[in-house]
mmCIF file of C-alpha atoms and ligand atoms in Angstrom:
data_model
loop_
_atom_site.group_PDB
_atom_site.id
_atom_site.type_symbol
_atom_site.label_atom_id
_atom_site.label_comp_id
_atom_site.label_asym_id
_atom_site.label_seq_id
_atom_site.Cartn_x
_atom_site.Cartn_y
_atom_site.Cartn_z
ATOM 1 C CA MET A 25 101.694 81.584 99.743
ATOM 2 C CA THR A 26 97.836 81.545 99.625
ATOM 3 C CA TYR A 27 94.971 81.907 97.533
ATOM 4 C CA GLU A 28 91.469 82.654 97.453
ATOM 5 C CA VAL A 29 88.587 82.206 95.166
ATOM 6 C CA PHE A 30 85.556 84.581 95.304
ATOM 7 C CA ALA A 31 82.577 84.503 94.022
ATOM 8 C CA THR A 32 82.593 87.977 92.519
ATOM 9 C CA GLN A 33 85.475 90.431 91.641
ATOM 10 C CA GLN A 34 83.467 92.714 93.928
ATOM 11 C CA GLU A 35 83.776 91.496 97.028
ATOM 12 C CA ALA A 36 87.748 90.527 96.453
ATOM 13 C CA VAL A 37 88.799 93.743 95.960
ATOM 14 C CA LYS A 38 86.470 95.019 98.628
ATOM 15 C CA GLN A 39 88.251 93.063 101.325
ATOM 16 C CA LEU A 40 91.912 93.931 99.573
ATOM 17 C CA ALA A 41 90.908 97.461 99.854
ATOM 18 C CA ALA A 42 90.052 97.057 103.453
ATOM 19 C CA GLU A 43 93.330 95.324 104.328
ATOM 20 C CA VAL A 44 95.639 98.111 102.481
ATOM 21 C CA ALA A 45 93.141 100.699 104.414
ATOM 22 C CA GLU A 46 94.012 99.427 107.897
ATOM 23 C CA LEU A 47 98.266 98.650 107.162
ATOM 24 C CA ILE A 48 97.475 102.607 106.261
ATOM 25 C CA ARG A 49 95.304 103.597 109.256
ATOM 26 C CA SER A 50 97.407 101.812 111.791
ATOM 27 C CA ARG A 51 100.920 103.449 110.189
ATOM 28 C CA GLN A 52 98.725 106.745 110.408
ATOM 29 C CA ALA A 53 98.578 106.271 114.404
ATOM 30 C CA GLU A 54 102.121 105.701 114.758
ATOM 31 C CA GLY A 55 103.150 108.451 112.669
ATOM 32 C CA LYS A 56 104.569 106.424 110.539
ATOM 33 C CA ASN A 57 104.453 106.290 106.388
ATOM 34 C CA VAL A 58 103.564 103.365 104.794
ATOM 35 C CA VAL A 59 105.144 101.922 101.206
ATOM 36 C CA LEU A 60 102.968 100.528 98.380
ATOM 37 C CA GLY A 61 104.331 98.938 95.827
ATOM 38 C CA LEU A 62 101.266 99.060 92.677
ATOM 39 C CA ALA A 63 100.390 97.915 89.751
ATOM 40 C CA THR A 64 98.403 99.110 86.525
ATOM 41 C CA GLY A 65 96.191 97.404 83.896
ATOM 42 C CA ALA A 66 92.399 96.065 83.879
ATOM 43 C CA SER A 67 93.066 94.001 87.192
ATOM 44 C CA PRO A 68 93.457 96.619 89.449
ATOM 45 C CA LEU A 69 90.736 98.916 88.241
ATOM 46 C CA GLY A 70 88.223 97.968 90.541
ATOM 47 C CA PHE A 71 90.643 97.649 93.503
ATOM 48 C CA TYR A 72 91.575 101.709 92.620
ATOM 49 C CA ALA A 73 87.986 102.394 92.633
ATOM 50 C CA GLU A 74 87.485 101.241 96.102
ATOM 51 C CA LEU A 75 90.278 102.854 97.562
ATOM 52 C CA ILE A 76 88.894 105.946 95.769
ATOM 53 C CA ARG A 77 85.501 105.368 97.790
ATOM 54 C CA LEU A 78 87.249 104.900 101.134
ATOM 55 C CA HIS A 79 89.196 107.965 100.469
ATOM 56 C CA LYS A 80 86.142 110.389 99.409
ATOM 57 C CA GLU A 81 83.473 108.388 101.366
ATOM 58 C CA GLU A 82 84.929 106.806 104.335
ATOM 59 C CA GLY A 83 87.776 109.617 105.124
ATOM 60 C CA LEU A 84 90.785 107.338 104.192
ATOM 61 C CA SER A 85 93.533 109.859 103.710
ATOM 62 C CA PHE A 86 96.687 108.654 101.913
ATOM 63 C CA LYS A 87 98.826 111.523 103.255
ATOM 64 C CA ASN A 88 101.505 108.935 104.572
ATOM 65 C CA VAL A 89 101.254 106.850 101.819
ATOM 66 C CA THR A 90 104.622 106.492 99.488
ATOM 67 C CA THR A 91 103.956 104.690 96.293
ATOM 68 C CA PHE A 92 106.423 102.389 93.802
ATOM 69 C CA ASN A 93 104.733 101.395 90.571
ATOM 70 C CA LEU A 94 105.979 98.439 88.818
ATOM 71 C CA ASP A 95 106.952 99.160 85.392
ATOM 72 C CA GLU A 96 106.790 101.612 82.638
ATOM 73 C CA TYR A 97 107.139 101.324 79.104
ATOM 74 C CA TYR A 98 110.370 102.310 77.836
ATOM 75 C CA GLY A 99 109.560 105.355 74.907
ATOM 76 C CA LEU A 100 106.010 106.847 75.876
ATOM 77 C CA PRO A 101 106.652 110.309 77.840
ATOM 78 C CA ARG A 102 104.067 110.902 80.633
ATOM 79 C CA GLU A 103 101.528 112.257 79.205
ATOM 80 C CA HIS A 104 100.644 109.427 76.636
ATOM 81 C CA VAL A 105 97.229 108.127 77.197
ATOM 82 C CA GLU A 106 98.665 104.502 77.144
ATOM 83 C CA SER A 107 101.727 105.338 79.446
ATOM 84 C CA TYR A 108 101.582 103.918 83.260
ATOM 85 C CA TRP A 109 102.206 107.619 84.626
ATOM 86 C CA TYR A 110 98.988 108.221 82.966
ATOM 87 C CA PHE A 111 96.920 105.493 83.748
ATOM 88 C CA MET A 112 97.695 105.847 87.677
ATOM 89 C CA HIS A 113 97.347 109.270 87.713
ATOM 90 C CA THR A 114 93.549 108.996 85.507
ATOM 91 C CA ASN A 115 92.626 105.959 88.107
ATOM 92 C CA LEU A 116 93.920 106.899 91.411
ATOM 93 C CA PHE A 117 96.332 109.352 92.380
ATOM 94 C CA ASN A 118 94.184 112.583 91.062
ATOM 95 C CA HIS A 119 91.367 111.184 93.269
ATOM 96 C CA ILE A 120 93.068 110.951 96.535
ATOM 97 C CA ASP A 121 95.680 113.316 98.806
ATOM 98 C CA ILE A 122 98.586 111.175 98.290
ATOM 99 C CA PRO A 123 101.601 114.129 98.117
ATOM 100 C CA ALA A 124 102.947 114.386 94.676
ATOM 101 C CA GLU A 125 106.502 113.763 96.028
ATOM 102 C CA ASN A 126 105.375 110.436 97.415
ATOM 103 C CA ILE A 127 104.817 109.169 93.587
ATOM 104 C CA ASN A 128 107.303 107.087 91.910
ATOM 105 C CA LEU A 129 107.598 105.623 88.593
ATOM 106 C CA PRO A 130 110.205 104.144 86.570
ATOM 107 C CA SER A 131 110.623 106.534 83.940
ATOM 108 C CA GLY A 132 109.827 105.666 80.170
ATOM 109 C CA THR A 133 112.224 108.572 78.678
ATOM 110 C CA VAL A 134 114.803 108.167 80.474
ATOM 111 C CA ALA A 135 117.774 108.118 77.705
ATOM 112 C CA GLU A 136 119.753 105.163 77.144
ATOM 113 C CA GLU A 137 122.738 105.494 78.375
ATOM 114 C CA ASP A 138 121.198 106.910 81.848
ATOM 115 C CA ILE A 139 118.798 103.458 81.905
ATOM 116 C CA ALA A 140 121.521 101.523 84.040
ATOM 117 C CA ALA A 141 121.636 104.262 86.866
ATOM 118 C CA HIS A 142 117.832 105.528 86.532
ATOM 119 C CA CYS A 143 117.017 101.305 87.502
ATOM 120 C CA GLN A 144 119.592 101.851 90.269
ATOM 121 C CA ALA A 145 118.460 104.711 91.770
ATOM 122 C CA TYR A 146 114.782 103.274 91.881
ATOM 123 C CA GLU A 147 116.128 99.926 93.731
ATOM 124 C CA ASP A 148 118.065 102.626 96.171
ATOM 125 C CA LYS A 149 114.997 105.021 96.801
ATOM 126 C CA ILE A 150 112.764 101.525 97.453
ATOM 127 C CA LYS A 151 115.523 101.000 100.312
ATOM 128 C CA ALA A 152 115.822 104.263 101.540
ATOM 129 C CA CYS A 153 112.230 104.595 101.786
ATOM 130 C CA GLY A 154 112.294 101.488 103.955
ATOM 131 C CA GLY A 155 111.288 98.852 101.354
ATOM 132 C CA LEU A 156 107.915 97.774 99.991
ATOM 133 C CA ASP A 157 105.310 97.221 102.657
ATOM 134 C CA LEU A 158 102.284 96.034 100.261
ATOM 135 C CA GLN A 159 103.109 94.975 96.709
ATOM 136 C CA ILE A 160 99.895 95.268 94.558
ATOM 137 C CA LEU A 161 100.280 92.909 90.995
ATOM 138 C CA GLY A 162 98.486 91.830 88.438
ATOM 139 C CA ILE A 163 99.391 88.522 86.366
ATOM 140 C CA GLY A 164 100.181 88.185 82.619
ATOM 141 C CA ARG A 165 99.222 85.535 80.607
ATOM 142 C CA THR A 166 103.377 84.650 79.665
ATOM 143 C CA GLY A 167 103.387 84.556 83.955
ATOM 144 C CA HIS A 168 104.823 87.802 84.253
ATOM 145 C CA ILE A 169 104.316 89.861 87.220
ATOM 146 C CA GLY A 170 105.576 93.317 86.076
ATOM 147 C CA PHE A 171 107.326 93.147 82.955
ATOM 148 C CA ASN A 172 108.803 90.046 84.041
ATOM 149 C CA GLU A 173 108.184 88.200 81.264
ATOM 150 C CA PRO A 174 109.849 84.490 80.768
ATOM 151 C CA GLY A 175 113.651 84.198 81.440
ATOM 152 C CA SER A 176 113.647 86.204 84.715
ATOM 153 C CA ASP A 177 114.784 84.410 87.499
ATOM 154 C CA ASP A 178 114.214 85.685 91.263
ATOM 155 C CA THR A 179 117.838 87.442 90.863
ATOM 156 C CA THR A 180 116.561 90.150 88.603
ATOM 157 C CA ARG A 181 115.808 93.719 90.009
ATOM 158 C CA THR A 182 114.698 96.803 88.026
ATOM 159 C CA ARG A 183 115.813 96.770 84.562
ATOM 160 C CA GLN A 184 115.152 97.298 81.004
ATOM 161 C CA VAL A 185 113.266 94.585 79.426
ATOM 162 C CA HIS A 186 111.854 93.148 76.308
ATOM 163 C CA LEU A 187 108.315 92.797 76.230
ATOM 164 C CA ASP A 188 106.980 89.057 75.150
ATOM 165 C CA ASP A 189 104.787 88.921 71.604
ATOM 166 C CA LEU A 190 102.138 87.420 74.210
ATOM 167 C CA THR A 191 102.105 90.283 76.266
ATOM 168 C CA LYS A 192 102.125 93.145 73.356
ATOM 169 C CA THR A 193 99.078 91.064 71.849
ATOM 170 C CA ASP A 194 97.169 92.069 74.745
ATOM 171 C CA ALA A 195 98.434 95.050 74.559
ATOM 172 C CA ALA A 196 97.643 95.814 70.680
ATOM 173 C CA PRO A 197 93.867 96.977 71.045
ATOM 174 C CA ALA A 198 94.782 99.848 73.792
ATOM 175 C CA PHE A 199 97.397 101.008 71.112
ATOM 176 C CA GLY A 200 95.645 100.724 68.062
ATOM 177 C CA GLY A 201 97.524 97.626 66.923
ATOM 178 C CA PHE A 202 100.966 95.216 67.638
ATOM 179 C CA GLU A 203 102.490 97.307 66.163
ATOM 180 C CA ASN A 204 102.179 100.541 67.743
ATOM 181 C CA VAL A 205 102.867 98.715 71.064
ATOM 182 C CA PRO A 206 106.515 99.394 73.223
ATOM 183 C CA SER A 207 109.145 96.539 72.684
ATOM 184 C CA TYR A 208 110.622 97.493 75.553
ATOM 185 C CA ALA A 209 109.721 98.286 79.215
ATOM 186 C CA ILE A 210 111.907 99.516 82.190
ATOM 187 C CA THR A 211 110.300 96.935 85.277
ATOM 188 C CA MET A 212 111.361 96.193 88.963
ATOM 189 C CA GLY A 213 112.591 92.281 89.205
ATOM 190 C CA VAL A 214 111.536 89.213 90.349
ATOM 191 C CA ALA A 215 113.471 89.878 93.702
ATOM 192 C CA THR A 216 112.319 93.586 94.305
ATOM 193 C CA ILE A 217 109.491 92.414 94.561
ATOM 194 C CA MET A 218 110.059 89.207 96.572
ATOM 195 C CA ASP A 219 111.329 91.654 98.733
ATOM 196 C CA ALA A 220 108.088 93.275 99.714
ATOM 197 C CA LYS A 221 106.739 92.671 102.941
ATOM 198 C CA LYS A 222 103.266 91.481 101.153
ATOM 199 C CA VAL A 223 102.592 91.013 98.161
ATOM 200 C CA ARG A 224 98.894 90.929 96.933
ATOM 201 C CA LEU A 225 98.203 89.363 93.120
ATOM 202 C CA MET A 226 94.618 89.835 91.554
ATOM 203 C CA ALA A 227 93.272 88.101 88.547
ATOM 204 C CA TRP A 228 89.728 87.817 87.034
ATOM 205 C CA GLY A 229 87.996 85.941 84.605
ATOM 206 C CA GLU A 230 88.668 82.893 82.192
ATOM 207 C CA LYS A 231 91.706 84.119 80.196
ATOM 208 C CA LYS A 232 93.702 84.370 83.259
ATOM 209 C CA ALA A 233 92.908 80.639 84.935
ATOM 210 C CA SER A 234 95.518 78.788 83.538
ATOM 211 C CA ILE A 235 98.278 81.087 84.102
ATOM 212 C CA VAL A 236 97.350 81.348 87.619
ATOM 213 C CA ASN A 237 96.849 77.322 88.295
ATOM 214 C CA LYS A 238 100.384 76.888 86.683
ATOM 215 C CA ALA A 239 101.808 80.055 88.940
ATOM 216 C CA ILE A 240 100.251 77.921 91.819
ATOM 217 C CA ASN A 241 100.626 74.021 91.380
ATOM 218 C CA GLY A 242 103.634 74.511 88.661
ATOM 219 C CA PRO A 243 107.396 74.432 89.432
ATOM 220 C CA ILE A 244 108.922 77.268 90.248
ATOM 221 C CA THR A 245 110.656 78.423 87.002
ATOM 222 C CA ALA A 246 111.910 81.420 85.295
ATOM 223 C CA ASP A 247 109.370 80.766 82.652
ATOM 224 C CA VAL A 248 106.591 82.184 85.035
ATOM 225 C CA ALA A 249 108.230 84.830 86.710
ATOM 226 C CA ALA A 250 104.893 84.478 88.888
ATOM 227 C CA SER A 251 105.440 81.026 90.609
ATOM 228 C CA TYR A 252 108.658 82.411 92.021
ATOM 229 C CA LEU A 253 105.858 83.542 94.776
ATOM 230 C CA GLN A 254 105.181 80.375 96.102
ATOM 231 C CA LYS A 255 108.838 81.090 98.113
ATOM 232 C CA HIS A 256 106.891 84.425 99.340
ATOM 233 C CA PRO A 257 106.145 84.354 103.429
ATOM 234 C CA ASP A 258 103.127 86.692 102.907
ATOM 235 C CA ALA A 259 102.153 86.584 99.243
ATOM 236 C CA LYS A 260 98.168 85.848 98.775
ATOM 237 C CA TYR A 261 95.810 85.925 95.204
ATOM 238 C CA PHE A 262 92.819 87.481 94.930
ATOM 239 C CA LEU A 263 91.025 85.287 92.356
ATOM 240 C CA ASP A 264 86.949 85.653 90.791
ATOM 241 C CA ALA A 265 85.411 82.197 90.420
ATOM 242 C CA ALA A 266 86.484 82.312 86.825
ATOM 243 C CA ALA A 267 90.054 83.074 87.715
ATOM 244 C CA GLY A 268 90.528 80.355 89.804
ATOM 245 C CA SER A 269 88.118 77.221 87.644
ATOM 246 C CA GLU A 270 91.303 75.563 87.298
ATOM 247 C CA LEU A 271 92.656 75.004 90.421
HETATM 248 C C1 F6R B 301 101.348 96.287 85.319
HETATM 249 C C2 F6R B 301 101.767 94.934 85.123
HETATM 250 C C3 F6R B 301 101.258 93.563 84.532
HETATM 251 C C4 F6R B 301 99.895 93.672 84.475
HETATM 252 C C5 F6R B 301 100.104 92.156 83.727
HETATM 253 C C6 F6R B 301 98.009 91.843 83.616
HETATM 254 O O1 F6R B 301 102.062 97.047 85.879
HETATM 255 O O2 F6R B 301 103.180 94.830 85.407
HETATM 256 O O3 F6R B 301 102.218 92.670 85.232
HETATM 257 O O4 F6R B 301 99.844 93.370 86.052
HETATM 258 O O5 F6R B 301 99.869 92.297 82.375
HETATM 259 O O6 F6R B 301 97.550 92.932 82.926
HETATM 260 P P1 F6R B 301 95.658 93.249 83.071
HETATM 261 O O7 F6R B 301 95.712 93.470 84.474
HETATM 262 O O8 F6R B 301 95.677 94.204 81.831
HETATM 263 O O9 F6R B 301 95.342 91.625 82.759
#
């Protein structure tokens, strides 16, 4: 695992987007698909904007890209403005040429009794596509990656989880209050993420400085799911100066 502290978020996302673009283009040259794991939230917004710019201004095509998102709130239909399906379409997919059938997110509306089968099918589909070539991550203040809250160890796979109160507090403004934030989500597990060939985590701003330091320099523990990335052979943190200020 490595990290790099950039002067600005803009510099960091430009470098990361260039790396992803190179991966996509090199696979295109071989006539192959590339499988990206994607995240939602504030952290990847600038990165997605840069991918859209590369598509519109520099002809980067996403026709050979397959995506799997990390997570989805349980109970939200796709058309809910806070669903991650809605987020991904408005912030990335609607602006690039990715084929609709290549897009995968966990369902927020699968029936309770079908959740286990749905999660297993998600894992199976990732494998059938050849595994995640590169996983994009943010980090929550609980140390979560995906929605792997404290207690999630490195054997966890895609499953339903209960959201930590701190995670719900951080999401409350978007939902117009804590009580409106879903209490459950479906998320890839730590093991699912660790299986990705490359992992790229973005964190910006002072609010992330303490958890970034714990994840990078603290013990490897289920209390901080991101700490498992210390054992990943090709994981890198992209940080701005504020997020890297406690390292
Ligand atoms: C999002 C996800 C979460 C976020 C994390 C940080 O799909 O899985 O782990 O990456 O909560 O969120 P932001 O970027 O909004 O600070």
